Coordinates of C-alpha atoms in Angstrom, one line a residue:
X129 CA 25.5 14.8 7.7
X130 CA 23.9 17.4 10.0
X131 CA 22.2 19.8 7.6
X132 CA 20.6 19.4 4.2
X133 CA 20.3 22.6 2.2
X134 CA 17.2 23.1 0.2
X135 CA 18.9 25.0 -2.6
X136 CA 22.0 23.7 -4.2
X137 CA 24.7 25.7 -6.1
X138 CA 23.2 24.8 -9.4
X139 CA 19.8 25.9 -8.1
X140 CA 21.3 29.3 -7.1
X141 CA 22.8 29.8 -10.6
X142 CA 19.5 28.9 -12.3
X143 CA 17.5 31.3 -10.1
X144 CA 20.1 34.1 -10.2
X145 CA 20.0 34.5 -6.5
X146 CA 22.9 35.2 -4.1
X147 CA 23.4 33.3 -0.9
X148 CA 22.4 36.2 1.3
X149 CA 19.2 36.6 -0.6
X150 CA 18.1 33.1 0.3
X151 CA 16.5 32.2 3.6
X152 CA 16.8 28.5 3.6
X153 CA 15.1 26.3 6.1
X154 CA 17.3 24.0 8.0
X155 CA 16.8 20.2 8.4
X156 CA 16.4 20.1 12.2
X157 CA 16.3 16.3 12.2
X158 CA 20.0 16.2 11.1
X159 CA 21.0 12.7 10.1
X160 CA 17.9 11.0 11.7
X161 CA 16.1 10.6 8.3
X162 CA 19.2 8.9 6.8
X163 CA 19.4 6.4 9.7
X164 CA 15.6 5.9 9.7
X165 CA 15.4 5.2 5.9
X166 CA 18.4 2.9 6.1
X167 CA 16.9 0.8 8.8
X168 CA 13.5 0.8 7.1
X169 CA 15.1 -0.4 3.9
X170 CA 17.2 -3.0 5.6
X171 CA 14.2 -4.4 7.4
X172 CA 11.4 -3.7 4.9
X173 CA 12.9 -5.2 1.7
X174 CA 13.8 -8.6 3.3
X175 CA 10.4 -8.7 5.1
X176 CA 8.5 -8.0 1.9
X177 CA 10.6 -10.5 -0.1
X178 CA 9.7 -13.1 2.6
X179 CA 6.1 -12.1 2.3
X180 CA 6.1 -12.4 -1.5
X181 CA 7.6 -15.9 -1.3
X182 CA 5.1 -17.0 1.3
X183 CA 2.1 -15.6 -0.7
X184 CA 3.5 -17.2 -3.9
X185 CA 3.4 -20.6 -2.2
X186 CA -0.1 -20.1 -0.9
X187 CA -1.3 -18.8 -4.3
X188 CA 0.2 -21.7 -6.2
X189 CA -1.1 -24.2 -3.6
X190 CA -4.7 -22.8 -3.3
X191 CA -5.3 -21.1 -6.6
X192 CA -7.2 -18.3 -4.8
X193 CA -7.5 -14.8 -6.3
X194 CA -7.0 -13.3 -2.8
X195 CA -3.4 -14.3 -2.6
X196 CA -2.6 -12.8 -6.0
X197 CA -4.0 -9.5 -4.9
X198 CA -1.9 -9.6 -1.7
X199 CA 1.1 -10.6 -3.7
X200 CA 0.6 -7.5 -6.0
X201 CA 0.4 -5.3 -2.9
X202 CA 3.7 -6.7 -1.6
X203 CA 5.5 -6.4 -5.0
X204 CA 4.3 -2.8 -5.3
X205 CA 5.6 -2.1 -1.8
X206 CA 9.0 -3.4 -2.8
X207 CA 9.1 -1.1 -5.8
X208 CA 8.2 1.8 -3.6
X209 CA 11.0 1.0 -1.2
X210 CA 13.6 0.7 -4.0
X211 CA 12.6 3.8 -6.0
X212 CA 11.4 6.2 -3.3
X213 CA 13.5 5.2 -0.3
X214 CA 16.7 3.9 -1.8
X215 CA 17.0 6.0 -5.0
X216 CA 15.1 9.1 -3.9
X217 CA 15.9 9.7 -0.3
X218 CA 19.2 7.9 0.2
X219 CA 21.0 8.2 -3.1
X220 CA 19.8 11.5 -4.5
X221 CA 19.4 13.4 -1.2
X222 CA 21.8 11.8 1.3
X223 CA 24.7 10.8 -1.0
X224 CA 24.6 13.2 -3.9
X225 CA 22.8 16.1 -2.1
X226 CA 20.6 16.3 -5.2
X227 CA 23.6 17.5 -7.3
X228 CA 22.5 15.3 -10.3
X229 CA 21.4 16.3 -13.7
X230 CA 17.9 17.8 -13.8
X231 CA 16.8 15.2 -16.4
X232 CA 17.7 12.4 -14.1
X233 CA 15.8 14.0 -11.2
X234 CA 12.7 14.3 -13.3
X235 CA 12.9 10.7 -14.6
X236 CA 13.4 9.4 -11.1
X237 CA 10.5 11.6 -9.9
X238 CA 8.2 10.0 -12.5
X239 CA 9.3 6.5 -11.5
X240 CA 8.7 7.3 -7.8
X241 CA 5.2 8.5 -8.4
X242 CA 4.4 5.5 -10.6
X243 CA 5.7 3.1 -7.8
X244 CA 3.7 5.1 -5.2
X245 CA 0.5 4.9 -7.2
X246 CA 1.0 1.1 -7.8
X247 CA 1.6 0.5 -4.1
X248 CA -1.6 2.3 -3.1
X249 CA -4.0 1.3 -5.9
X250 CA -3.1 -2.4 -5.8
X251 CA -5.0 -2.4 -2.5
X252 CA -8.2 -1.3 -4.3
X253 CA -8.8 -4.6 -6.2
X254 CA -8.2 -6.4 -2.9
X255 CA -10.9 -4.4 -1.2
X256 CA -13.3 -4.8 -4.1
X257 CA -12.7 -8.6 -4.1
X258 CA -13.4 -8.8 -0.4
X259 CA -16.5 -6.8 -0.7
X260 CA -17.9 -9.0 -3.5
X261 CA -16.9 -12.2 -1.6
X262 CA -18.6 -11.1 1.6
X263 CA -21.6 -9.2 0.3
X264 CA -22.3 -11.0 -3.0
X265 CA -20.8 -14.6 -2.6
X266 CA -22.7 -16.0 -5.6
X267 CA -21.3 -13.4 -7.9
X268 CA -17.9 -13.9 -6.4
X269 CA -17.9 -17.5 -7.5
X270 CA -18.3 -16.5 -11.1
X271 CA -15.9 -13.5 -11.4
X272 CA -13.1 -14.2 -9.0
X273 CA -10.4 -16.6 -10.2
X274 CA -6.6 -16.4 -10.6
X275 CA -6.5 -15.6 -14.4
X276 CA -8.9 -12.6 -13.9
X277 CA -7.0 -11.5 -10.9
X278 CA -3.7 -11.4 -12.8
X279 CA -5.3 -9.4 -15.6
X280 CA -6.7 -6.9 -13.1
X281 CA -3.2 -6.6 -11.5
X282 CA -1.5 -6.0 -14.8
X283 CA -4.1 -3.3 -15.7
X284 CA -3.5 -1.6 -12.3
X285 CA 0.3 -1.6 -12.8
X286 CA 0.0 -0.3 -16.3
X287 CA -2.3 2.5 -15.3
X288 CA 0.0 3.4 -12.4
X289 CA 3.0 3.6 -14.8
X290 CA 1.0 5.9 -17.1
X291 CA -0.2 8.0 -14.2
X292 CA 3.4 8.7 -13.2
X293 CA 4.4 10.3 -16.5
X294 CA 2.8 13.8 -15.8
X295 CA 4.9 14.0 -12.6
X296 CA 8.0 14.2 -14.7
X297 CA 7.3 18.0 -14.3
X298 CA 6.8 17.8 -10.5
X299 CA 8.4 20.9 -8.9
X300 CA 11.4 20.0 -6.6
X301 CA 10.4 21.4 -3.2
X302 CA 14.0 21.3 -2.0
X303 CA 15.5 23.4 -4.8
X304 CA 12.8 25.8 -6.1
X305 CA 12.0 28.9 -4.0
X306 CA 9.6 30.5 -6.5
X307 CA 5.9 30.6 -5.8
X308 CA 3.9 27.6 -7.1
X309 CA 2.8 27.9 -10.7
X310 CA -0.5 26.8 -12.2
X311 CA 1.2 23.5 -13.3
X312 CA 2.5 23.0 -9.7
X313 CA -1.1 23.5 -8.3
X314 CA -2.6 21.1 -10.9
X315 CA 0.1 18.4 -10.1
X316 CA -0.3 18.7 -6.4
X317 CA -4.1 18.3 -6.5
X318 CA -3.8 15.4 -8.9
X319 CA -1.2 13.8 -6.7
X320 CA -3.3 14.0 -3.4
X321 CA -6.4 12.9 -5.3
X322 CA -4.7 9.8 -6.7
X323 CA -2.8 8.8 -3.7
X324 CA -5.2 9.7 -0.9
X325 CA -8.7 11.2 -1.5
X326 CA -9.9 8.8 -4.2
X327 CA -8.6 5.5 -2.7
X328 CA -9.7 6.5 0.8
X329 CA -13.2 7.2 -0.5
X330 CA -13.4 3.8 -2.1
X331 CA -12.1 2.1 1.1
X332 CA -14.6 4.0 3.2
X333 CA -17.6 3.1 1.1
X334 CA -16.8 -0.6 0.6
X335 CA -15.6 -1.2 4.2
X336 CA -18.8 0.5 5.4
X337 CA -20.9 -1.8 3.2
X338 CA -18.9 -4.9 4.4
X339 CA -19.4 -4.0 8.1
X340 CA -23.1 -3.3 7.6
X341 CA -23.5 -6.7 5.9
X342 CA -21.7 -8.5 8.6
X343 CA -23.7 -6.9 11.4
X344 CA -26.9 -7.8 9.6
X345 CA -25.8 -11.4 9.4
X346 CA -24.9 -11.4 13.1
X347 CA -28.3 -10.2 14.0
X348 CA -29.9 -12.9 11.9
X349 CA -27.8 -15.7 13.2
X350 CA -29.5 -16.0 16.7
X351 CA -32.8 -16.5 14.9
X352 CA -31.6 -19.7 13.3
X353 CA -33.5 -22.6 15.0
X354 CA -32.4 -25.5 12.9
X355 CA -30.9 -28.4 15.0
X356 CA -27.2 -29.3 14.9
X357 CA -24.1 -27.2 15.7
X358 CA -24.2 -23.6 14.7
X359 CA -21.8 -22.5 11.9
X360 CA -19.0 -20.2 12.7
X361 CA -18.8 -17.8 9.8
X362 CA -19.1 -14.7 12.0
X363 CA -15.8 -15.2 13.7
X364 CA -14.0 -16.0 10.5
X365 CA -15.6 -13.3 8.5
X366 CA -14.8 -10.9 11.4
X367 CA -11.1 -11.8 11.2
X368 CA -11.1 -11.3 7.4
X369 CA -12.8 -7.9 7.8
X370 CA -10.3 -7.0 10.6
X371 CA -7.4 -7.8 8.2
X372 CA -8.8 -5.7 5.4
X373 CA -9.6 -2.8 7.8
X374 CA -6.1 -2.9 9.3
X375 CA -4.5 -2.6 5.9
X376 CA -6.7 0.2 4.7
X377 CA -6.7 2.0 8.1
X378 CA -2.9 1.9 8.3
X379 CA -2.7 3.5 4.9
X380 CA -5.2 6.2 5.7
X381 CA -3.5 7.1 9.0
X382 CA 0.1 7.0 7.8
X383 CA -0.5 9.0 4.6
X384 CA -2.8 11.6 6.0
X385 CA 0.0 13.9 7.5
X386 CA 1.8 14.0 4.2
X387 CA -1.3 14.9 2.3
X388 CA -2.0 17.8 4.7
X389 CA 1.6 19.0 4.5
X390 CA 1.8 19.0 0.7
X391 CA -1.4 21.1 0.5
X392 CA -0.2 23.4 3.2
X393 CA 3.1 23.9 1.4
X394 CA 1.1 24.8 -1.7
X395 CA -1.0 27.6 -0.2
X396 CA 0.5 28.7 3.1
X397 CA 4.2 28.3 3.6
X398 CA 7.1 26.8 1.6
X399 CA 9.3 23.9 2.6
X400 CA 12.1 25.9 1.2
X401 CA 11.8 28.9 3.6
X402 CA 10.0 27.7 6.7
X403 CA 11.8 25.2 8.9
X404 CA 8.6 24.1 10.6
X405 CA 7.1 23.0 7.3
X406 CA 10.4 21.4 6.4
X407 CA 10.3 19.4 9.6
X408 CA 6.6 18.5 9.1
X409 CA 7.4 17.4 5.5
X410 CA 10.3 15.2 6.7
X411 CA 8.2 13.5 9.4
X412 CA 5.2 13.0 7.2
X413 CA 7.4 11.3 4.5
X414 CA 8.9 9.0 7.2
X415 CA 5.4 8.0 8.3
X416 CA 4.2 7.4 4.8
X417 CA 7.1 5.2 3.9
X418 CA 6.5 3.1 7.1
X419 CA 3.3 1.9 5.3
X420 CA 5.5 -0.1 2.9
X421 CA 6.7 -2.4 5.7
X422 CA 3.8 -3.1 8.0
X423 CA 1.7 -5.5 6.0
X424 CA 3.9 -8.5 6.9
X425 CA 3.1 -8.1 10.6
X426 CA -0.6 -7.7 9.9
X427 CA -0.6 -10.9 7.9
X428 CA 1.3 -12.8 10.6
X429 CA -1.1 -11.5 13.3
X430 CA -4.3 -12.5 11.4
X431 CA -3.5 -15.5 9.2
X432 CA -2.5 -18.9 10.5
X433 CA -1.9 -20.2 7.0
X434 CA 0.5 -17.3 6.3
X435 CA 2.4 -17.9 9.6
X436 CA 2.8 -21.6 8.7
X437 CA 4.1 -20.7 5.2
X438 CA 6.6 -18.2 6.7
X439 CA 7.7 -20.8 9.3
X440 CA 8.3 -23.4 6.5
X441 CA 10.4 -20.9 4.5
X442 CA 12.5 -19.7 7.4
X443 CA 13.1 -23.3 8.6
X444 CA 13.8 -24.4 5.0
X445 CA 11.2 -27.1 5.1
X446 CA 8.0 -27.9 3.2
X447 CA 7.3 -28.6 -0.4
X448 CA 8.6 -26.7 -3.4
X449 CA 7.3 -23.4 -4.5
X450 CA 5.2 -25.0 -7.2
X451 CA 4.1 -28.3 -5.7
X452 CA 2.4 -31.1 -7.6
X453 CA -1.3 -30.3 -7.4
X454 CA -4.0 -32.7 -6.5
X455 CA -6.9 -33.4 -8.8
X456 CA -8.9 -30.1 -9.1
X457 CA -11.9 -29.6 -6.9
X458 CA -14.2 -27.3 -8.8
X459 CA -16.3 -25.8 -6.1
X460 CA -14.1 -25.8 -3.0
X461 CA -11.9 -22.8 -3.9
X462 CA -14.9 -20.5 -4.5
X463 CA -16.5 -21.3 -1.3
X464 CA -13.3 -21.2 0.6
X465 CA -12.2 -17.8 -0.7
X466 CA -14.1 -15.9 2.0
X467 CA -12.0 -17.5 4.8
X468 CA -8.9 -18.2 2.7
X469 CA -6.6 -16.5 5.1
X470 CA -7.6 -18.7 8.0
X471 CA -8.2 -22.2 6.8
X472 CA -5.7 -24.4 5.0
X473 CA -8.5 -26.9 4.2
X474 CA -10.9 -26.2 1.4
X475 CA -13.2 -29.0 2.5
X476 CA -13.6 -27.6 6.0
X477 CA -14.5 -24.1 4.6
X478 CA -17.0 -25.6 2.2
X479 CA -18.6 -27.6 5.0
X480 CA -18.8 -24.9 7.6
X481 CA -20.4 -22.1 5.5
X482 CA -22.7 -21.7 2.6
X483 CA -24.0 -18.4 1.4
X484 CA -27.6 -17.5 2.3
X485 CA -28.4 -20.4 4.7
X486 CA -26.9 -22.1 7.7
X487 CA -25.4 -25.5 7.5

């Protein structure tokens, strides 16, 4: 497939336009998007399934809320890959050339936006949990536990599903050549606010507070004069912060071009008529969808416990998914939650760091 037309035969009949009256932009990338999304889907879905299994093992083994939030992020990424990449880009566009009933297009559009919102907003509770754990550890002991994490995740998924309903009326950029209406403008600004401006603002504020807190602790650490070996929370907390910053920064960078292109399409030039905007929109979508497949590599780079769990799964070794748990230790999971990605031993984490004073 070399060229994807933006207006189909049904679209021409609906608009009452003749072919010579339409100045359609060409897809200059040709079949590159089809190959790209096919490869991304073939790699991203297995990788995310592997991530979900590894995180499920760690969550059942450690009973830490952090792993439940990471699991929700992974599950939302899988939904985005299935609805947006497989159904939206490959089936509707590449296979059927968007020659499907309008009702089906609108229903799929609402499902795509709901999955998109879930994928992005499932990162927000993770960021809040890390902020509370690092900046308010005593409060974190009281409010962070698996049952509450599951309720928060269900609430986020339900709100994401509801937020996708208004986008049933999202204007199809590839078929509609008319100027944007008031409804189109409202939906575009709602979309960019939900998927970019609002979550990025939350990430910026909380990550800034986390970094400020860690720097203050690092300045205070040399002043500790008690005998004995110095604790090592700075390195561990720094790695935890690096993981969180990597996830949120990857989202901010990969989704920024698409946000700019959508707003530019609304006010300056149309994807339908300008091949340059068409090209920018294709490339920005490809970058944005890349965000659904990068977290696995970030977890492997940062977390020794995650790498060990993945190795056990790939080599078909290790205990079952729901192993027999040892007698509960009431205080260890709370203290260990701050360095939960880096230590498989709750006792070691409990011994090495206590909030507010050195060991």
